[in-house]
GROMACS .gro file of C-alpha atoms in nm:
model
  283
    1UNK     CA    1 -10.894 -15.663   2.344
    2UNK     CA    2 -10.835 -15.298   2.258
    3UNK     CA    3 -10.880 -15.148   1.927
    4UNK     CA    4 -10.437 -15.195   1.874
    5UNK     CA    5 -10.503 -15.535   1.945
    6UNK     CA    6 -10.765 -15.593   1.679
    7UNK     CA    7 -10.576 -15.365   1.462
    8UNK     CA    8 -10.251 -15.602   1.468
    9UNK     CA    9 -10.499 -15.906   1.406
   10UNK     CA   10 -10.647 -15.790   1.103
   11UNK     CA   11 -10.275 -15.694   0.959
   12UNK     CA   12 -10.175 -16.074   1.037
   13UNK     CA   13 -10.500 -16.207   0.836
   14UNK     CA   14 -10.440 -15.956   0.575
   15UNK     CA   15 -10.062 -16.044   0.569
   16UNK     CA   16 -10.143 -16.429   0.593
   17UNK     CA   17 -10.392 -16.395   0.309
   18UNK     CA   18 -10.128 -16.210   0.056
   19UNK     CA   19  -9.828 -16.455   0.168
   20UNK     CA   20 -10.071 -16.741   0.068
   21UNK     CA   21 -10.177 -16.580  -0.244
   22UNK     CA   22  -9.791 -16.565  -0.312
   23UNK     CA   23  -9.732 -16.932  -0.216
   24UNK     CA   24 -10.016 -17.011  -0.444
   25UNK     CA   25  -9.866 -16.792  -0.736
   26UNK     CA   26  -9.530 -16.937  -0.684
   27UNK     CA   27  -9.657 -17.300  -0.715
   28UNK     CA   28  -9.844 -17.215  -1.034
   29UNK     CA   29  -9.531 -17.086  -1.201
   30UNK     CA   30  -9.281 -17.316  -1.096
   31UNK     CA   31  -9.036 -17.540  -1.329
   32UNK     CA   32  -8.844 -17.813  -1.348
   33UNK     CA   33  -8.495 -17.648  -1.422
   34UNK     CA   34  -8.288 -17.934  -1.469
   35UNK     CA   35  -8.560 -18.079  -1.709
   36UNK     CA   36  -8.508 -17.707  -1.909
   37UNK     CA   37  -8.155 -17.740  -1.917
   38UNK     CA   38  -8.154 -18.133  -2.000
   39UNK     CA   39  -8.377 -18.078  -2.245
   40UNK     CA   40  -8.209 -18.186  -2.602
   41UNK     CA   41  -8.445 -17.975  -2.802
   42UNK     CA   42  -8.469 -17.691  -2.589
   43UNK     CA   43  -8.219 -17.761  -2.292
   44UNK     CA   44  -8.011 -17.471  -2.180
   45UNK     CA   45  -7.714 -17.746  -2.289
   46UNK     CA   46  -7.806 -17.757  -2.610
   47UNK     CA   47  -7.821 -17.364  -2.677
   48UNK     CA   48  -7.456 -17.428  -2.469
   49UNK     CA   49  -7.312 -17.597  -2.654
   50UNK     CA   50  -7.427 -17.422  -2.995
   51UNK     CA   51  -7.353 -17.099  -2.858
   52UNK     CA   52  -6.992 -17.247  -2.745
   53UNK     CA   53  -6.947 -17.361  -3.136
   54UNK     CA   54  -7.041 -17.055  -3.280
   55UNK     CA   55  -6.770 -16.928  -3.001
   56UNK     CA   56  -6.538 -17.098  -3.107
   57UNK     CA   57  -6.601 -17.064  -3.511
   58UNK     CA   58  -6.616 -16.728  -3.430
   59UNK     CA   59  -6.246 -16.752  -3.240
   60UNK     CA   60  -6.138 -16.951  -3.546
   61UNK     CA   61  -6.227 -16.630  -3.758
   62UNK     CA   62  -6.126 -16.378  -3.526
   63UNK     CA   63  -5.793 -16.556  -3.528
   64UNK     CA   64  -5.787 -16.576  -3.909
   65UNK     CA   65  -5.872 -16.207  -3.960
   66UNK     CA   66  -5.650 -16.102  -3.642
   67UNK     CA   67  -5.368 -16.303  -3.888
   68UNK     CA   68  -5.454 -16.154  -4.169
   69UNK     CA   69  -5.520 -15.817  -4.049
   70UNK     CA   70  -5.171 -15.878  -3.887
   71UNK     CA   71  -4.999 -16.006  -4.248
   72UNK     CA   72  -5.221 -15.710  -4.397
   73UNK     CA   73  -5.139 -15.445  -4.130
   74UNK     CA   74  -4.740 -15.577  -4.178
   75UNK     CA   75  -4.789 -15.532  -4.564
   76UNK     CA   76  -4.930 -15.197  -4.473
   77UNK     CA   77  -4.633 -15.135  -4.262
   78UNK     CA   78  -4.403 -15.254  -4.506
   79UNK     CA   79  -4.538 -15.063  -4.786
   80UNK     CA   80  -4.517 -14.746  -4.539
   81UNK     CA   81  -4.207 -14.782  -4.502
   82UNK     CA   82  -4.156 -14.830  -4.865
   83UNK     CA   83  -4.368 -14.566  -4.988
   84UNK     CA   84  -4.142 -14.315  -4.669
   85UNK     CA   85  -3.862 -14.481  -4.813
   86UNK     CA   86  -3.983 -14.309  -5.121
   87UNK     CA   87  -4.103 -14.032  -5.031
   88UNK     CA   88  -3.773 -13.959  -4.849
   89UNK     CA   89  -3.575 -14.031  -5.201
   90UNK     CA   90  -3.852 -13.832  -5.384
   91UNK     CA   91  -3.802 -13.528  -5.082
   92UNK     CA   92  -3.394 -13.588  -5.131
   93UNK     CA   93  -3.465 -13.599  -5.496
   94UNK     CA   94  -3.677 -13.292  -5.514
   95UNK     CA   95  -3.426 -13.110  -5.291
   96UNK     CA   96  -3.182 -13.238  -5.555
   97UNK     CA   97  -3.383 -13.121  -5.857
   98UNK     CA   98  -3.465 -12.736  -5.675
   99UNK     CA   99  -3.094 -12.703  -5.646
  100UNK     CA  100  -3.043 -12.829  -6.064
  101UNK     CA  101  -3.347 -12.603  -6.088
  102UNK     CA  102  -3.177 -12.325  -5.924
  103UNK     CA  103  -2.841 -12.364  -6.109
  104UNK     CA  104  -3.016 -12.415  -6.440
  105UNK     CA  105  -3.147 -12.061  -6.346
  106UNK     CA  106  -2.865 -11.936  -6.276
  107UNK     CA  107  -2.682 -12.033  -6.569
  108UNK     CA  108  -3.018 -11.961  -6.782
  109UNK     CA  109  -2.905 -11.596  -6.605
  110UNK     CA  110  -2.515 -11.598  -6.654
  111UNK     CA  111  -2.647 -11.743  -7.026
  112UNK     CA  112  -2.877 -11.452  -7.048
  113UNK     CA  113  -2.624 -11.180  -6.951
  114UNK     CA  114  -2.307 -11.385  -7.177
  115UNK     CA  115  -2.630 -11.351  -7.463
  116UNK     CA  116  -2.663 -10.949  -7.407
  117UNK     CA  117  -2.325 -10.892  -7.348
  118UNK     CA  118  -2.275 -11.053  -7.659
  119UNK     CA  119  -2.532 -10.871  -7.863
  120UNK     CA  120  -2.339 -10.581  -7.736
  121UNK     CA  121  -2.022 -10.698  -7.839
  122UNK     CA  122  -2.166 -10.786  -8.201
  123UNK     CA  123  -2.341 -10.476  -8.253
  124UNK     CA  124  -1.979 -10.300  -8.106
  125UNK     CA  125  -1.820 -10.551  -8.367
  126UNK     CA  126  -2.081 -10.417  -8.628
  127UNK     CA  127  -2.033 -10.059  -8.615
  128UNK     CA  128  -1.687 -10.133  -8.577
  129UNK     CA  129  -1.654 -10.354  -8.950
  130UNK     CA  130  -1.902 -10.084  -9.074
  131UNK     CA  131  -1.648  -9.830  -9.013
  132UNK     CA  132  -1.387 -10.023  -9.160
  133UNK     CA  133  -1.564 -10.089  -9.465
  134UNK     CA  134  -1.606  -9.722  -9.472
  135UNK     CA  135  -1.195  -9.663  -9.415
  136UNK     CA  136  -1.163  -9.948  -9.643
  137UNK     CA  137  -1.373  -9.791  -9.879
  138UNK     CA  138  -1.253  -9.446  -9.851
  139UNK     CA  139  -0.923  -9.586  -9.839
  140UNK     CA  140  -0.939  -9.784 -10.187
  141UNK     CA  141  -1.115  -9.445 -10.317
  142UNK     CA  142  -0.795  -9.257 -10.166
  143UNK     CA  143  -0.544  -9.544 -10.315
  144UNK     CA  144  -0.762  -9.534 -10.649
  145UNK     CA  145  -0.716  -9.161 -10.716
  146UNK     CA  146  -0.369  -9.150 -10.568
  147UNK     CA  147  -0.322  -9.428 -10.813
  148UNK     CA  148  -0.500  -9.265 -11.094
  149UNK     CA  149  -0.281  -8.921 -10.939
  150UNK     CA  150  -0.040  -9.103 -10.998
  151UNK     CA  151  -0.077  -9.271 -11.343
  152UNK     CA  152  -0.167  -8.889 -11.414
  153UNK     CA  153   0.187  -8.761 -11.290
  154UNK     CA  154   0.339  -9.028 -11.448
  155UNK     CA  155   0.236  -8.935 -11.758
  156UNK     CA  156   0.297  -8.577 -11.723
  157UNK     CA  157   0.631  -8.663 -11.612
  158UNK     CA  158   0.670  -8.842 -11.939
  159UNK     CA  159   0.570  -8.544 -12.137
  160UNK     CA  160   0.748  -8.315 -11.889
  161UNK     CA  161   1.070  -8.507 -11.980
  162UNK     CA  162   0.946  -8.544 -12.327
  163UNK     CA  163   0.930  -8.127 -12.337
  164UNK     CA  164   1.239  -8.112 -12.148
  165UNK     CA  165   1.392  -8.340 -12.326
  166UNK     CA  166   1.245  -8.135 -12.641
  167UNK     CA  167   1.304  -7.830 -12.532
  168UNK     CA  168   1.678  -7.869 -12.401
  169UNK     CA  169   1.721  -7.954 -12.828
  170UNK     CA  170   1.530  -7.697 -12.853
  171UNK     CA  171   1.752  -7.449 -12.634
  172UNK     CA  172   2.078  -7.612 -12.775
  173UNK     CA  173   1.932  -7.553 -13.138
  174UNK     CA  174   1.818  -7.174 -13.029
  175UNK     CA  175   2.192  -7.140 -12.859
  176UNK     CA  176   2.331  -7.207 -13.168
  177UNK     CA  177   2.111  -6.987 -13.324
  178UNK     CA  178   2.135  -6.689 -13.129
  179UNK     CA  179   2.553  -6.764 -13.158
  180UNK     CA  180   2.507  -6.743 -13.527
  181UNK     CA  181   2.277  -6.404 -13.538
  182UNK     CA  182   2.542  -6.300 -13.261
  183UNK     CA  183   2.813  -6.319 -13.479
  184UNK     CA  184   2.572  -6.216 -13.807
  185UNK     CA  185   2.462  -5.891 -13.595
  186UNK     CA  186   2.826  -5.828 -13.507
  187UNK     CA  187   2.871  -5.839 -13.879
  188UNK     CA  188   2.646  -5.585 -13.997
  189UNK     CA  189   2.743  -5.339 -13.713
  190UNK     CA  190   2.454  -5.433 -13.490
  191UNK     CA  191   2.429  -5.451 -13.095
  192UNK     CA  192   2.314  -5.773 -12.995
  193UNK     CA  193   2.285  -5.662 -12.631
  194UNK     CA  194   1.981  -5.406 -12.762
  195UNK     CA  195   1.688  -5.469 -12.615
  196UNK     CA  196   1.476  -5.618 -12.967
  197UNK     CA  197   1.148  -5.497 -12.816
  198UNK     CA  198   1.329  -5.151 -12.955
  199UNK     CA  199   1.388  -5.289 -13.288
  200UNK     CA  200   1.135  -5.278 -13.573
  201UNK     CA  201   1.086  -5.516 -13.817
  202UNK     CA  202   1.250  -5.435 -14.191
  203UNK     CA  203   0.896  -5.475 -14.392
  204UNK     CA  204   0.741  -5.310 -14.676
  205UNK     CA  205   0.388  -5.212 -14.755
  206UNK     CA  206   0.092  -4.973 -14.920
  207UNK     CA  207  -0.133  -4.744 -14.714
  208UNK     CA  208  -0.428  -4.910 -14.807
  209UNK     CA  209  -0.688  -4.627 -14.647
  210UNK     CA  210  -0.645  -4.262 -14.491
  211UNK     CA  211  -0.962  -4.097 -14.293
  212UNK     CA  212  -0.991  -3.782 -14.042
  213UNK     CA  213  -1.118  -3.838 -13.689
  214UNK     CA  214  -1.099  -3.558 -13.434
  215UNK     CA  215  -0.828  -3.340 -13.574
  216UNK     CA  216  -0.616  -3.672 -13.588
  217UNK     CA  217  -0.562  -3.854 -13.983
  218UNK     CA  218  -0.531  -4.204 -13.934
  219UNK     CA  219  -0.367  -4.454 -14.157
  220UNK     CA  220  -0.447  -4.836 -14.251
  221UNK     CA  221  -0.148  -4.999 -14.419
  222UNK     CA  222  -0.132  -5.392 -14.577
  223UNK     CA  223   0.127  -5.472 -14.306
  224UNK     CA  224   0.088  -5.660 -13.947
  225UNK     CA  225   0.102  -5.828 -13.658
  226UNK     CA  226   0.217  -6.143 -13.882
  227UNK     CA  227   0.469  -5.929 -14.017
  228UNK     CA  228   0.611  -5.864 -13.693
  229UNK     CA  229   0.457  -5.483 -13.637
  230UNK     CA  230   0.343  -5.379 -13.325
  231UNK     CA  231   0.158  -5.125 -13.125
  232UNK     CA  232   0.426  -4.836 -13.117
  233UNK     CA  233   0.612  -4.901 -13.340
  234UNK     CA  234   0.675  -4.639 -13.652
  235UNK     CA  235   0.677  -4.689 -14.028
  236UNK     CA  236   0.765  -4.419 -14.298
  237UNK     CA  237   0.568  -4.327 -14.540
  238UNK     CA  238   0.726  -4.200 -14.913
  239UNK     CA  239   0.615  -4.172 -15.273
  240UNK     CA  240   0.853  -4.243 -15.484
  241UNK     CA  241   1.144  -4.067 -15.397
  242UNK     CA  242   0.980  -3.821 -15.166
  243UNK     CA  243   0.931  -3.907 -14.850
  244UNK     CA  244   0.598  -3.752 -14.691
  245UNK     CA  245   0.641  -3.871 -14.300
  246UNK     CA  246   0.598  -4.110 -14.044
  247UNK     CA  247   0.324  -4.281 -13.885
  248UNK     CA  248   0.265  -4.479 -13.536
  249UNK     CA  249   0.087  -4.761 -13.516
  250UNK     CA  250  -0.206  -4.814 -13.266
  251UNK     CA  251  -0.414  -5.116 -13.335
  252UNK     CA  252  -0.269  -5.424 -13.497
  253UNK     CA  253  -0.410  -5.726 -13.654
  254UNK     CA  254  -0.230  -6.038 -13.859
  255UNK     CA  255  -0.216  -5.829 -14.243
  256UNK     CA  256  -0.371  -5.513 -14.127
  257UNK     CA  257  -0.231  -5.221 -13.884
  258UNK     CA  258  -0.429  -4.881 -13.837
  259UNK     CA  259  -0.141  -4.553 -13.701
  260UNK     CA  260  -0.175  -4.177 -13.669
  261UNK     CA  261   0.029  -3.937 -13.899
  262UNK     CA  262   0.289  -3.769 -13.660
  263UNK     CA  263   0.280  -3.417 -13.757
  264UNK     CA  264   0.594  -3.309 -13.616
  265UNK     CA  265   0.766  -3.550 -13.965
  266UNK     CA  266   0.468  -3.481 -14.213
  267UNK     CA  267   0.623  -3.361 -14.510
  268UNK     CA  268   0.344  -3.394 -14.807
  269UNK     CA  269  -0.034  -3.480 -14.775
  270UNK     CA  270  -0.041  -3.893 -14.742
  271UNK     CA  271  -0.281  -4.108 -14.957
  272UNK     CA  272  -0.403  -4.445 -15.033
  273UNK     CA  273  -0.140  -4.646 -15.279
  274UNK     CA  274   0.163  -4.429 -15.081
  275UNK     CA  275   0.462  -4.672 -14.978
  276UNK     CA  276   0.530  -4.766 -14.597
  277UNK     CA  277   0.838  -4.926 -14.517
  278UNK     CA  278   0.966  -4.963 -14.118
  279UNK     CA  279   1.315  -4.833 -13.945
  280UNK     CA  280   1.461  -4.807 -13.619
  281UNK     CA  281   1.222  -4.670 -13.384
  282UNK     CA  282   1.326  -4.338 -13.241
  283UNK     CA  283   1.155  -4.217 -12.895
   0.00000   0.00000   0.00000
């Protein structure tokens, strides 16, 4: 026998020696499977039929939650559709609110604008009554004084008539008058066409004081401007019977009148007591 010869041996001893080992090890553990699963304590049957139970109970709930959940998920569902039902009347009622929203805004604008255009008007209105009140007041003033202007003219009217009235007696009483010195004059050989300006008064008086001033003797005499003497005019003066010259008179008041001696008619030396009387004045 060669040494692959001896080799192959000892494999088959070594092999035969591990496969009995094996039988050996398989004896030793080996059971009764049918007496496992038969068994009613501890049988594979048992644990079965438990574990087919609990299957079942288990089944039973997953079918009662799968309902519910069903019922619960069609509630869900349901109320979706309720609460999109909403939402889409909330959306269409929001969309309807914006557009109150914007036409509130709009009107709050056109309101605004109406507001400031009528501000504008009223203070246009204002100034507009102020200024009447001002013609109104202006006017009344006017009407009051034109009234008053009036009243005033009326009045004077009255006492314009009442003069006129007075004064056309007066001119018929003065017409009569100057008809009856017309006729007098005519009379006593007079002109009543001469201008009277050139006609002195017929009076009477005294030379009351004679002084010297500047080469010129001037006379005071009791007669006057109330006696109808004016500035000159020319009075005579005489004593007695003798008559001494004339005088013309410068300064005039109501019982006094002051003249200068006229040299060209002095006839006799003039003093106080010496009689004055008037005459026609002769240029």
């Amino acid at each position: 026998m060669n040494l692959l010869g001896k080799i192959f041996v000892a494999l088959i001893l070594i092999m035969s020696l591990v496969f009995m080992t094996l039988a050996l090890a398989v004896y030793a553990t080996h059971k009764n499977w049918k007496d496992v699963v038969d068994n009613p304590t501890t049988g594979l049957n048992k644990r079965l039929q438990t574990a087919q139970a609990e299957n079942d109970s288990l089944k039973t709930q997953y079918n009662q939650l799968e309902t519910k959940l069903t019922g619960e998920r069609e509630a869900a569902e349901q109320q979706v559709r309720k609460l999109e039902s909403e939402r889409v009347a909330l959306v269409d009622r929001n969309a309807s609110i914006q557009t109150e929203l914007d036409q509130l805004k709009q009107e709050r604008r056109d309101a605004t604008a109406a507001v400031a255009a009528t501000q504008q008007n009223n203070a246009r209105l204002a100034d507009e009554v102020t200024k009447l009140r001002e013609d109104i007041r202006t006017n009344q003033q006017a009407r009051d004084q034109a009234f008053a202007t009036t009243l005033q003219s009326t009045e004077e009217l009255h006492q314009v008539k009442g003069q006129l009235d007075t004064t056309g007696e007066r001119n018929r009483q003065l017409l009569a008058q100057v008809a009856g010195m017309t006729s007098a004059m005519r009379e006593g050989g007079m002109d009543p066409n001469v201008d009277p300006n050139s006609i002195v008064p017929r009076v009477d008086g005294k030379v009351s004081q004679v002084r010297q001033t500047a080469g010129d003797q001037l006379i005071e005499v009791t007669i006057g401007a109330d006696d109808g003497l004016k500035v000159g005019n020319t009075v005579e003066v005489y004593r007695d019977n003798k008559y001494l010259g004339r005088i013309e008179i410068l300064k005039t008041s109501p019982d006094r009148a002051v003249g200068r001696v006229d040299r060209r008619f002095q006839q006799g030396q003039i003093q106080e007591g010496d009689r004055v009387a008037t005459r026609f004045k002769v240029n």
